[in-house]
PDB file of C-alpha atoms in Angstrom:
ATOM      1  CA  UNK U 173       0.014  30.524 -13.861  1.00 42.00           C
ATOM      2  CA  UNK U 174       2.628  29.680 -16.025  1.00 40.00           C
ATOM      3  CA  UNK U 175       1.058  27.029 -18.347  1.00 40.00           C
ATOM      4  CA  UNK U 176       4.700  25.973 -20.002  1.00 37.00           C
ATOM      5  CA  UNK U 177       6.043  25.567 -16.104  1.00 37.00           C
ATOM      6  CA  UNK U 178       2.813  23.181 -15.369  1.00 38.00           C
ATOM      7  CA  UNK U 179       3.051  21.103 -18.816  1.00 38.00           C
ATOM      8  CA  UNK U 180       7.119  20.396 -17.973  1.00 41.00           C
ATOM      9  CA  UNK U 181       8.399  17.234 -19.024  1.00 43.00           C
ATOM     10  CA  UNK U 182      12.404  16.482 -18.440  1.00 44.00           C
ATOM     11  CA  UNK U 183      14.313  14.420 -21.088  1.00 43.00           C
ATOM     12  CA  UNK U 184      17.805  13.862 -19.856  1.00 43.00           C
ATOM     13  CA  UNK U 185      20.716  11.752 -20.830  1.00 38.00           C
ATOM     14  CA  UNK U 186      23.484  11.015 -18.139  1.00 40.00           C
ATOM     15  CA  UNK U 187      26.808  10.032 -18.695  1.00 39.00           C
ATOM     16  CA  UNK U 188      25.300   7.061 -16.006  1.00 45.00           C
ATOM     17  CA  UNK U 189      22.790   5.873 -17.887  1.00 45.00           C
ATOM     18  CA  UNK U 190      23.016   4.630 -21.752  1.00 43.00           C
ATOM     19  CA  UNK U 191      18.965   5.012 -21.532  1.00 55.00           C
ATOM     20  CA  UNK U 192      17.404   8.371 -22.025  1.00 69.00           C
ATOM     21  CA  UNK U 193      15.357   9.465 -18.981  1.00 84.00           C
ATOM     22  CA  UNK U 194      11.803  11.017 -19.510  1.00 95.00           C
ATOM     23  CA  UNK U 195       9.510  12.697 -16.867  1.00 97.00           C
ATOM     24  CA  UNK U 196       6.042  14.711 -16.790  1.00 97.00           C
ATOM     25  CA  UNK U 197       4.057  15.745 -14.098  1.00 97.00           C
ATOM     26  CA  UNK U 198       1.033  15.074 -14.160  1.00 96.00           C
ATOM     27  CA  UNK U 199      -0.746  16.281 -10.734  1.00 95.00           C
ATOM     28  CA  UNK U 200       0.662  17.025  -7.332  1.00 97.00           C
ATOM     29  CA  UNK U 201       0.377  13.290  -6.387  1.00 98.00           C
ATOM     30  CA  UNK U 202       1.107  11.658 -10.123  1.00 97.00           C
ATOM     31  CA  UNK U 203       4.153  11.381 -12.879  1.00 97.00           C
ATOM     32  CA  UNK U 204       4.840   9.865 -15.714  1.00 96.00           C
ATOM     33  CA  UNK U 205       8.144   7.957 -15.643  1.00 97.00           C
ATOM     34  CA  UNK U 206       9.850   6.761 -18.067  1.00 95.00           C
ATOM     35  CA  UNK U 207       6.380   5.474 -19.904  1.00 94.00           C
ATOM     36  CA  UNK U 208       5.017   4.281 -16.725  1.00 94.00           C
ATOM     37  CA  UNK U 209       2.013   6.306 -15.150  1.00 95.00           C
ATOM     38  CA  UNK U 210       2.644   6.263 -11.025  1.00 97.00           C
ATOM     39  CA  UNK U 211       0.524   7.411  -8.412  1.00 97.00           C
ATOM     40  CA  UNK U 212       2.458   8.414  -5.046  1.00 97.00           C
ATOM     41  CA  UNK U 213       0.902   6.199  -2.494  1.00 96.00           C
ATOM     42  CA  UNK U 214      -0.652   6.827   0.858  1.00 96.00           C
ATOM     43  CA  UNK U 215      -0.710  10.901  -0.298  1.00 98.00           C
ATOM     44  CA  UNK U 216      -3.551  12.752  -1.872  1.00 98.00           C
ATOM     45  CA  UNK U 217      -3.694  16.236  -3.344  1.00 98.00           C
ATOM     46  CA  UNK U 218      -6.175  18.369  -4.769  1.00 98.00           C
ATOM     47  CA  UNK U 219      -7.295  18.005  -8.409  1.00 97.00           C
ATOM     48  CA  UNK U 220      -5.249  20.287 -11.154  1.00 94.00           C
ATOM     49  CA  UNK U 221      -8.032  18.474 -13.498  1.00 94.00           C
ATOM     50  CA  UNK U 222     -11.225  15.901 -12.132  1.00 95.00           C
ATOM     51  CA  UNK U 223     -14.199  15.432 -14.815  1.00 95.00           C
ATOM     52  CA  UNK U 224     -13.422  18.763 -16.547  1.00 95.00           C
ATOM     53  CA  UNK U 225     -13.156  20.835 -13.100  1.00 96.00           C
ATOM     54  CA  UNK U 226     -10.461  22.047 -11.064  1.00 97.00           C
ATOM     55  CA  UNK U 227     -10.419  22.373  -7.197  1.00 98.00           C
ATOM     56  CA  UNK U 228     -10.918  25.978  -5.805  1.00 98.00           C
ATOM     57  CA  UNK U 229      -9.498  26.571  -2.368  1.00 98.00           C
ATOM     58  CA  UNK U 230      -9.918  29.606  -0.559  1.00 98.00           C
ATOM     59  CA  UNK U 231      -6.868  31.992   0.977  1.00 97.00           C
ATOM     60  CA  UNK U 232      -9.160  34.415   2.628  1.00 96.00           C
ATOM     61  CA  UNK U 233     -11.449  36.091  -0.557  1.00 96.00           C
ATOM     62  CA  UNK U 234      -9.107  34.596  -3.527  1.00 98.00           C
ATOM     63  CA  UNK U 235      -9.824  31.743  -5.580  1.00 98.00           C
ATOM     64  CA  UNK U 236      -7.120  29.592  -5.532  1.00 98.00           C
ATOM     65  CA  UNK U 237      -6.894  26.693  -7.610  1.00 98.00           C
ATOM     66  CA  UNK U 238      -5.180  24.633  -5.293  1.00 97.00           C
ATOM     67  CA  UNK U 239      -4.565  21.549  -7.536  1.00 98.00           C
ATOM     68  CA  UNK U 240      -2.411  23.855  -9.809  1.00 98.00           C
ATOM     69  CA  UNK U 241      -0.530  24.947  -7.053  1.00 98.00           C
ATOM     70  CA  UNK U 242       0.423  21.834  -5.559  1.00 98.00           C
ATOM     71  CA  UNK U 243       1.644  20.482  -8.731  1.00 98.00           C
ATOM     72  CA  UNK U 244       3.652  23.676  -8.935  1.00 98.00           C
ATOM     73  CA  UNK U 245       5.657  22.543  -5.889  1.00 98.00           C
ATOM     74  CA  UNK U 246       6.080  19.491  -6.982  1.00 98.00           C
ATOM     75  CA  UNK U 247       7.940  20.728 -10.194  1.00 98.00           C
ATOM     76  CA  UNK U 248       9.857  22.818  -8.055  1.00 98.00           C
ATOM     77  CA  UNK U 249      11.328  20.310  -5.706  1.00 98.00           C
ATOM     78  CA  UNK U 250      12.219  18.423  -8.499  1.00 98.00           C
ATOM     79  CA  UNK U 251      13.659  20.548 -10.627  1.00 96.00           C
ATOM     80  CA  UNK U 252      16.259  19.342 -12.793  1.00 94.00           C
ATOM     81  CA  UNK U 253      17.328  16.644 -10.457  1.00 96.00           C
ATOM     82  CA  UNK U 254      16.299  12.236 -11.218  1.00 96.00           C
ATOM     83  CA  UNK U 255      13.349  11.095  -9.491  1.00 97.00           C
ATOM     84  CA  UNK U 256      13.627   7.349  -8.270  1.00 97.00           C
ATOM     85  CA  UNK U 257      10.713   5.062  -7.051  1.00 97.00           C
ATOM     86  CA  UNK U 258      10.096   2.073  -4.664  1.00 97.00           C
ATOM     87  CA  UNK U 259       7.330   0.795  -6.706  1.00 97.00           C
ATOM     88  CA  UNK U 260       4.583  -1.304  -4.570  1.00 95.00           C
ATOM     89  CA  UNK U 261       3.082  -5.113  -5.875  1.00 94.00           C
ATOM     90  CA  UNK U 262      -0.137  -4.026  -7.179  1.00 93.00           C
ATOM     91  CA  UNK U 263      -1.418  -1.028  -9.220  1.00 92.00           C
ATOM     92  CA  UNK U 264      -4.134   0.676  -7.815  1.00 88.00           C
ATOM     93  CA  UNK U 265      -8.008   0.087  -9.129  1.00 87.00           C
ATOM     94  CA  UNK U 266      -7.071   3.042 -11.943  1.00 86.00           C
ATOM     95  CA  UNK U 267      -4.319   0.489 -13.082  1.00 88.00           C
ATOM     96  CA  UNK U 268      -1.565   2.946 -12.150  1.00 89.00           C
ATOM     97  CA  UNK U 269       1.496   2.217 -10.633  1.00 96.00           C
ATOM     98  CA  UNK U 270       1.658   2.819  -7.036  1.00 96.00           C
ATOM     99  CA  UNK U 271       4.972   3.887  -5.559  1.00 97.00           C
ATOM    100  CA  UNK U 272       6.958   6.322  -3.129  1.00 97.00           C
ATOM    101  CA  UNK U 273       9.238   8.374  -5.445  1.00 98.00           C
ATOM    102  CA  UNK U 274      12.305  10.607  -4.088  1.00 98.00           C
ATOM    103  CA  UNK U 275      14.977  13.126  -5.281  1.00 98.00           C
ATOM    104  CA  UNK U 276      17.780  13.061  -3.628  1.00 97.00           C
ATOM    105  CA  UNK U 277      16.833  10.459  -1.354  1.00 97.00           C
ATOM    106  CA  UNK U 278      14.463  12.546  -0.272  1.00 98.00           C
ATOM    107  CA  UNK U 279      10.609  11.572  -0.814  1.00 98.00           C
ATOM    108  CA  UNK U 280       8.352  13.711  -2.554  1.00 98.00           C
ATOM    109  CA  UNK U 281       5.625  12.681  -0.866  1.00 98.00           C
ATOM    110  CA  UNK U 282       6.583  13.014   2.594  1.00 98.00           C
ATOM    111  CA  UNK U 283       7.766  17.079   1.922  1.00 98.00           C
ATOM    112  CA  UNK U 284       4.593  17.505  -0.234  1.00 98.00           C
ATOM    113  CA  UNK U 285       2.401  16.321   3.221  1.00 98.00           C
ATOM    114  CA  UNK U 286       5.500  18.173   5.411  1.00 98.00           C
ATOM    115  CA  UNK U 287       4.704  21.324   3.540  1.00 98.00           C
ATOM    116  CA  UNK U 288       1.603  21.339   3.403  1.00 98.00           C
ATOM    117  CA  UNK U 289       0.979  20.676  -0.566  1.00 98.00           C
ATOM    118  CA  UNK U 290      -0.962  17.005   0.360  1.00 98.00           C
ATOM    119  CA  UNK U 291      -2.483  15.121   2.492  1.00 98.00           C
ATOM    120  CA  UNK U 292      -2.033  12.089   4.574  1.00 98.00           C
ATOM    121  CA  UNK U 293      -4.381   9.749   3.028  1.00 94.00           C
ATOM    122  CA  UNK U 294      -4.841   7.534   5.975  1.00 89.00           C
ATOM    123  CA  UNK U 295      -7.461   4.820   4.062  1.00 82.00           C
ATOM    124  CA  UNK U 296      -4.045   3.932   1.905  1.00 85.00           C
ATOM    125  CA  UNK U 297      -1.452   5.254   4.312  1.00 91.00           C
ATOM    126  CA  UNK U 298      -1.796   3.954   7.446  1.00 91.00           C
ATOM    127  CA  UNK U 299      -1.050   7.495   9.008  1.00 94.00           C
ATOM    128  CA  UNK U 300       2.343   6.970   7.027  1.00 96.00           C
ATOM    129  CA  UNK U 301       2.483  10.435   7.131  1.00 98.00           C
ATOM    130  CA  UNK U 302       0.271  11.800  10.071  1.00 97.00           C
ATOM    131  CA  UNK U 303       3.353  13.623  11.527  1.00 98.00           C
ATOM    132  CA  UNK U 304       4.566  15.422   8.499  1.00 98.00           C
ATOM    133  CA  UNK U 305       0.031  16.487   8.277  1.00 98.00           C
ATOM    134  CA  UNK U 306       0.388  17.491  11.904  1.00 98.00           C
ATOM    135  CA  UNK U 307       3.791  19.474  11.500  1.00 98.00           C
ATOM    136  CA  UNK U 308       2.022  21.552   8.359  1.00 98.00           C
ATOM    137  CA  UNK U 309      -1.050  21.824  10.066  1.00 98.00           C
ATOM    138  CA  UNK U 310      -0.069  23.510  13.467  1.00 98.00           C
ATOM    139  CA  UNK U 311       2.636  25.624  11.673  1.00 98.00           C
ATOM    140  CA  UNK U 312      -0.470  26.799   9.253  1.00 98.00           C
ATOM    141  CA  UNK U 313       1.975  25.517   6.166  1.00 98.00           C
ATOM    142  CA  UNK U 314       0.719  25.669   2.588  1.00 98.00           C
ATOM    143  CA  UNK U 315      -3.251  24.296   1.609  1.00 98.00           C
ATOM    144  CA  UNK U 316      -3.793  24.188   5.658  1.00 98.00           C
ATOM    145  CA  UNK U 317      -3.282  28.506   5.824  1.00 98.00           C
ATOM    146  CA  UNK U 318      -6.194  27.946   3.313  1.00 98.00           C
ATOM    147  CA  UNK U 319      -9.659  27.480   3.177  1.00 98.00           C
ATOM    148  CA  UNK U 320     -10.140  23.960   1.113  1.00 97.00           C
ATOM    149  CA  UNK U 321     -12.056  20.096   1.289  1.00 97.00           C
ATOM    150  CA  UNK U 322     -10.207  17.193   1.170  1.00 97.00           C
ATOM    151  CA  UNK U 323      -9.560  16.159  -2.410  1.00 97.00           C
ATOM    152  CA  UNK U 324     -11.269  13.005  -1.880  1.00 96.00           C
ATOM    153  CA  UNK U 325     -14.435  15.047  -0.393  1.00 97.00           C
ATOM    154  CA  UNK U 326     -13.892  17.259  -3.503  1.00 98.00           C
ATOM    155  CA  UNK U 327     -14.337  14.143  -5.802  1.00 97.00           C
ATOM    156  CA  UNK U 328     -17.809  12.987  -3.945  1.00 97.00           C
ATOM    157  CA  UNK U 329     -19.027  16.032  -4.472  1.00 97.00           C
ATOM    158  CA  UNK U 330     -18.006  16.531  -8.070  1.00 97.00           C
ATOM    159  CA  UNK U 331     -19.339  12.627  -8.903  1.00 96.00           C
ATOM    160  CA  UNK U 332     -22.604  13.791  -6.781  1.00 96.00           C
ATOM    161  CA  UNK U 333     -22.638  17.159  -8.935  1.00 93.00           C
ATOM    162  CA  UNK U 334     -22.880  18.997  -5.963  1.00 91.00           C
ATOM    163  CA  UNK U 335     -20.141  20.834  -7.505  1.00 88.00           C
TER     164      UNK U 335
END
């Protein structure tokens, strides 16, 4: 994979803005905004990088590493266009921001879920996003025409080095 593609970071200056505008993706489901570190809430996706391993998902007998790929689309959908946030009260127990950010007035997190790049991470969501999981899910879209856990089942098992 293209390692400058996955280390991208945007500096822009627009002729609507005297400030300059910095972003860098960290993961499928976290950026770095202008300084601040925010976590898209109610989504999950699978780890590009989780205590010095990356999540392996299956499409058929290739290794995939999924986290990679979802951060891929992310820089995609993004590409060269502003990404705005709705940032929520509190920052989660990591101390990051938490926040629904869009391009276009469109929001990443919802077309990650829609296309199958995340998941609905009902514990924080609410099932915010169950329909866009469902729509990926019975049209076998993305991580869900794969073999894979749930990143947050990937984590337990990585903490309970069963991994």
């Amino acid at each position: 994979m293209n390692k400058i593609l996955l280390s991208l970071i945007f500096i822009f200056i627009s002729s609507n803005h005297s400030l300059a505008y910095e972003l860098k993706v960290i993961d499928g489901d976290t950026i770095i905004l202008n300084g601040d570190k925010i976590r898209f809430s109610g989504i999950d996706t699978p780890e590009s990088y989780y205590r010095g391993k990356k999540q392996i998902c299956y499409d058929g007998n290739t290794q995939v590493f999924c986290g990679d790929l979802s951060k891929k689309i992310l820089i995609e959908k993004i590409g060269n266009n502003e990404v705005s946030c709705i940032k929520e009260k509190k920052p989660d127990k990591y101390k990051r921001i938490l926040a629904e950010c869009f391009v276009n007035n469109v929001s990443l997190s919802r077309y990650l879920v829609k296309s199958g790049y995340a998941f609905d991470y009902t514990y924080y969501s609410k099932k915010k996003f169950e329909k866009d999981q469902e729509f990926a899910k019975d049209n076998n879209l993305g991580l869900w025409k794969m073999k894979f856990d749930y990143p947050w089942v990937w984590r337990k098992k990585v903490r309970e080095k069963k991994i």
